[in-house]
Amino acid sequence: MVQILLPRKEKLLKSASNTFLGIDWILFLAILPLLGAGLLAMSSFVGDNYFFTRQVLWIFVAILVFFSFSLIDWRFLRRSDILITLFILGVLSLLLLFLFGHSAGGAQSWFRLGSFSFQPSDPMKIILILVLAKYFSRRHIEIANMKHIVVSGLYAFVPTILVLLQPDFGSALIIFTIWLGMIIVSGVSKKHLALVFAVGLLAIGFLWGFAFEDYQKQRILTFVHPLADMQGVGYNAYQSTIAVGSGEVFGKGIGYGTQSRLSFLPEHETDFIFAAFVEEWGFMGALILFFLFGVVLWRILHNASLGAGNFEILFGVGVAIYLMTHFTIHVGMNIGLLPVTGTTLPFLSYGGSHLVTEFAALGILMGMRRYRRTAHKEMMENEFIGV
């Protein structure tokens, strides 16, 4: 049993009285230009606007989810039985992919529902954040004990392996990074952290020998020697770096990106949308994107710091790690600093599955904001959450 400090009940009720006023509007308004930037990068301006039209629909659905989730009192997620149920359902959805999944881009990662597709690894990331937030919030005093690192690692290991087998190396890497980031902020000792990295290196060696597909190995080798196969596996990474570099300081102008508009840059609506955007907006446009993402992360961490308890705080930190990992990997592979892994850029890349998941995570954070800690300097009543 771990003691959690919570605000007085009357303050909780007062904080929850104005629901929509409880939204962090700085966070929400910082996301809107990111959504607009994604739409501009994928719009053809002439002819068919398939991706643009469908993305507008997904943005509408995602924002609806965001505001709907912000109305919910999420304290029921502190219950271990609910979180374990969600985790089991998430794992089952990943297992069912091997029977009913739709293959796209060499990975069996999607459920096809008519004209729409759903990628279960996206909500699995949020479920893992919730499970780890609950686990560490109850054991933060004992985090120096190695067994808690092992147990928490098992929660991440199961979905990571299932996603790798699809194979989807990018999503598996993000799931692993979420776990790694959360154990670091939970106060793991440096000795145990070094051991984790050692195990990670051994795992990479094992994956290279027994799990990675040939095309995944080739992508990594191409990252080390990017010019070795420019017409083959290295083509995407090479075209991406050309697009980014050709944007120079102020870009070529909206709609004038030759690499993306003339289809030299593959998947410019999803995996390489950063390169497509920077080609047209230049270095200054990239700075604007970095600034807006910085604001989003700042507001997420600010809201996390006001969490009513350790569970809410750790969840907010986990969401920040999740979005930052997506952003870092996507930008890194677009500018040739990281291997191409097929990772989306939050709020910009085309696709409803990841977009709805991102807004759902932020909606949960806004719901937690409604009963946040409102009086830091007062001695607040102590409430206990059972094991």
Coordinates of C-alpha atoms in Angstrom, one line a residue, residues 144-336:
A144 CA 15.7 0.7 -6.4
N145 CA 14.7 -3.0 -6.2
M146 CA 15.7 -4.7 -9.4
K147 CA 12.6 -6.9 -9.5
H148 CA 10.4 -3.9 -10.2
I149 CA 12.5 -3.1 -13.3
V150 CA 12.1 -6.7 -14.5
V151 CA 8.4 -6.8 -13.8
S152 CA 7.7 -3.5 -15.5
G153 CA 9.9 -4.6 -18.4
L154 CA 7.7 -7.7 -18.9
Y155 CA 4.7 -5.4 -19.4
A156 CA 6.6 -3.7 -22.2
F157 CA 8.3 -6.9 -23.5
V158 CA 5.1 -8.7 -24.5
P159 CA 3.7 -6.0 -26.9
T160 CA 7.2 -5.1 -28.1
I161 CA 7.8 -8.7 -29.3
L162 CA 4.3 -9.0 -30.8
V163 CA 4.8 -5.8 -32.8
L164 CA 8.3 -6.8 -33.9
L165 CA 6.8 -10.1 -35.3
Q166 CA 4.4 -8.1 -37.6
P167 CA 7.1 -6.8 -38.3
D168 CA 6.9 -3.2 -37.3
F169 CA 10.3 -2.1 -36.0
G170 CA 9.3 1.6 -35.6
S171 CA 6.4 0.9 -33.3
A172 CA 8.3 -1.7 -31.3
L173 CA 11.1 0.8 -30.7
I174 CA 8.6 3.4 -29.5
I175 CA 7.0 1.0 -27.0
F176 CA 10.4 0.1 -25.7
T177 CA 11.4 3.7 -25.4
I178 CA 8.2 4.5 -23.5
W179 CA 9.2 1.9 -20.9
L180 CA 12.8 3.1 -20.7
G181 CA 11.8 6.7 -20.3
M182 CA 9.3 5.9 -17.6
I183 CA 11.7 3.8 -15.5
I184 CA 14.3 6.6 -15.8
V185 CA 11.9 9.3 -14.4
S186 CA 10.7 6.8 -11.8
G187 CA 14.1 7.0 -10.1
V188 CA 15.9 3.9 -11.2
S189 CA 19.5 3.6 -9.9
K190 CA 22.4 4.3 -12.3
K191 CA 23.7 0.8 -11.6
H192 CA 20.5 -0.8 -12.7
L193 CA 20.2 1.6 -15.6
A194 CA 23.6 0.4 -16.9
L195 CA 22.4 -3.2 -16.5
V196 CA 19.3 -2.3 -18.6
F197 CA 21.4 -0.9 -21.4
A198 CA 23.6 -4.0 -21.3
V199 CA 20.5 -6.2 -21.6
G200 CA 19.3 -4.0 -24.4
L201 CA 22.5 -4.5 -26.4
L202 CA 22.2 -8.2 -26.0
A203 CA 18.6 -8.0 -27.1
I204 CA 19.6 -6.1 -30.2
G205 CA 22.2 -8.8 -31.0
F206 CA 19.5 -11.4 -30.6
L207 CA 17.0 -9.5 -32.7
W208 CA 19.7 -9.0 -35.4
G209 CA 20.4 -12.7 -35.5
F210 CA 16.9 -14.2 -35.2
A211 CA 14.1 -11.6 -35.5
F212 CA 14.9 -8.8 -38.0
E213 CA 13.8 -9.3 -41.5
D214 CA 16.3 -8.9 -44.3
Y215 CA 14.9 -5.6 -45.4
Q216 CA 15.1 -4.3 -41.8
K217 CA 18.8 -5.3 -41.6
Q218 CA 19.3 -3.6 -44.9
R219 CA 17.7 -0.4 -43.7
I220 CA 20.1 -0.3 -40.8
L221 CA 23.1 -1.0 -43.0
T222 CA 21.9 1.7 -45.4
F223 CA 21.9 4.1 -42.4
V224 CA 25.5 3.3 -41.8
H225 CA 26.4 3.6 -45.5
P226 CA 23.6 5.8 -46.9
L227 CA 25.1 6.1 -50.4
A228 CA 25.7 2.4 -50.9
D229 CA 22.3 1.7 -52.4
M230 CA 20.7 5.0 -53.5
Q231 CA 18.6 3.3 -56.1
G232 CA 17.4 0.5 -53.8
V233 CA 16.9 0.4 -50.1
G234 CA 18.6 3.7 -49.5
Y235 CA 16.3 5.5 -52.1
N236 CA 13.8 6.8 -49.5
A237 CA 16.4 8.2 -47.1
Y238 CA 18.3 9.7 -49.9
Q239 CA 15.3 11.5 -51.4
S240 CA 14.3 12.7 -48.0
T241 CA 17.6 14.4 -47.3
I242 CA 17.5 16.0 -50.8
A243 CA 14.0 17.4 -50.0
V244 CA 15.1 18.8 -46.6
G245 CA 18.3 20.3 -48.0
S246 CA 16.6 21.8 -51.1
G247 CA 14.2 23.8 -48.8
E248 CA 17.2 25.9 -47.7
V249 CA 16.2 28.8 -45.4
F250 CA 12.7 29.9 -46.5
G251 CA 11.6 26.9 -48.6
K252 CA 10.3 26.6 -52.2
G253 CA 6.9 27.8 -51.3
I254 CA 3.6 26.0 -50.6
G255 CA 2.8 23.6 -53.4
Y256 CA 6.2 23.9 -55.0
G257 CA 8.0 21.0 -53.4
T258 CA 9.3 19.1 -56.3
Q259 CA 10.4 16.0 -54.4
S260 CA 7.0 15.4 -52.9
R261 CA 4.7 16.9 -55.6
L262 CA 6.5 15.0 -58.4
S263 CA 6.5 11.7 -56.3
F264 CA 10.3 11.5 -56.0
L265 CA 9.7 11.3 -52.2
P266 CA 7.6 8.2 -51.4
E267 CA 5.1 8.2 -48.6
H268 CA 5.3 12.0 -48.2
E269 CA 1.9 12.1 -46.5
T270 CA 3.0 9.8 -43.7
D271 CA 6.6 8.6 -43.1
F272 CA 8.3 11.6 -44.8
I273 CA 5.9 14.4 -44.1
F274 CA 8.6 16.4 -42.2
A275 CA 10.8 16.4 -45.3
A276 CA 7.8 17.3 -47.5
F277 CA 7.0 20.2 -45.2
V278 CA 10.5 21.5 -44.8
E279 CA 11.1 21.4 -48.6
E280 CA 8.3 23.9 -49.0
W281 CA 8.8 26.0 -45.8
G282 CA 12.5 25.7 -45.3
F283 CA 14.6 26.0 -42.2
M284 CA 12.4 28.7 -40.8
G285 CA 9.4 26.4 -41.1
A286 CA 11.3 23.6 -39.3
L287 CA 12.0 26.0 -36.5
I288 CA 8.3 26.8 -36.2
L289 CA 7.5 23.1 -36.0
F290 CA 10.1 22.6 -33.3
F291 CA 8.8 25.6 -31.4
L292 CA 5.1 24.4 -31.5
F293 CA 6.1 20.8 -30.4
G294 CA 8.1 22.4 -27.6
V295 CA 5.0 24.3 -26.5
V296 CA 3.0 21.1 -26.6
L297 CA 5.5 19.2 -24.5
W298 CA 5.9 22.1 -22.1
R299 CA 2.1 22.1 -21.5
I300 CA 1.9 18.4 -21.1
L301 CA 4.6 18.3 -18.5
H302 CA 3.1 21.4 -16.8
N303 CA -0.2 19.6 -16.5
A304 CA 1.5 16.5 -15.3
S305 CA 3.3 18.4 -12.5
L306 CA -0.2 19.4 -11.2
G307 CA -1.4 15.8 -11.1
A308 CA -3.5 14.9 -8.1
G309 CA -1.2 11.9 -7.4
N310 CA 1.7 10.0 -8.6
F311 CA -0.4 8.0 -11.1
E312 CA -1.6 11.2 -12.9
I313 CA 1.9 12.7 -12.8
L314 CA 3.5 9.6 -14.3
F315 CA 0.8 9.3 -16.9
G316 CA 1.5 12.9 -18.1
V317 CA 5.2 12.3 -18.2
G318 CA 4.6 9.0 -20.2
V319 CA 2.5 10.9 -22.8
A320 CA 5.3 13.5 -23.2
I321 CA 7.8 10.6 -23.7
Y322 CA 5.5 9.0 -26.2
L323 CA 5.1 12.1 -28.4
M324 CA 8.7 13.1 -28.0
T325 CA 9.9 9.7 -29.2
H326 CA 7.6 9.8 -32.2
F327 CA 8.8 13.3 -33.1
T328 CA 12.5 12.5 -32.6
I329 CA 12.5 9.2 -34.6
H330 CA 10.5 10.7 -37.4
V331 CA 12.7 13.8 -37.8
G332 CA 15.8 11.8 -37.3
M333 CA 15.0 9.4 -40.2
N334 CA 13.9 12.3 -42.4
I335 CA 17.3 14.1 -42.1
G336 CA 19.4 10.9 -42.3

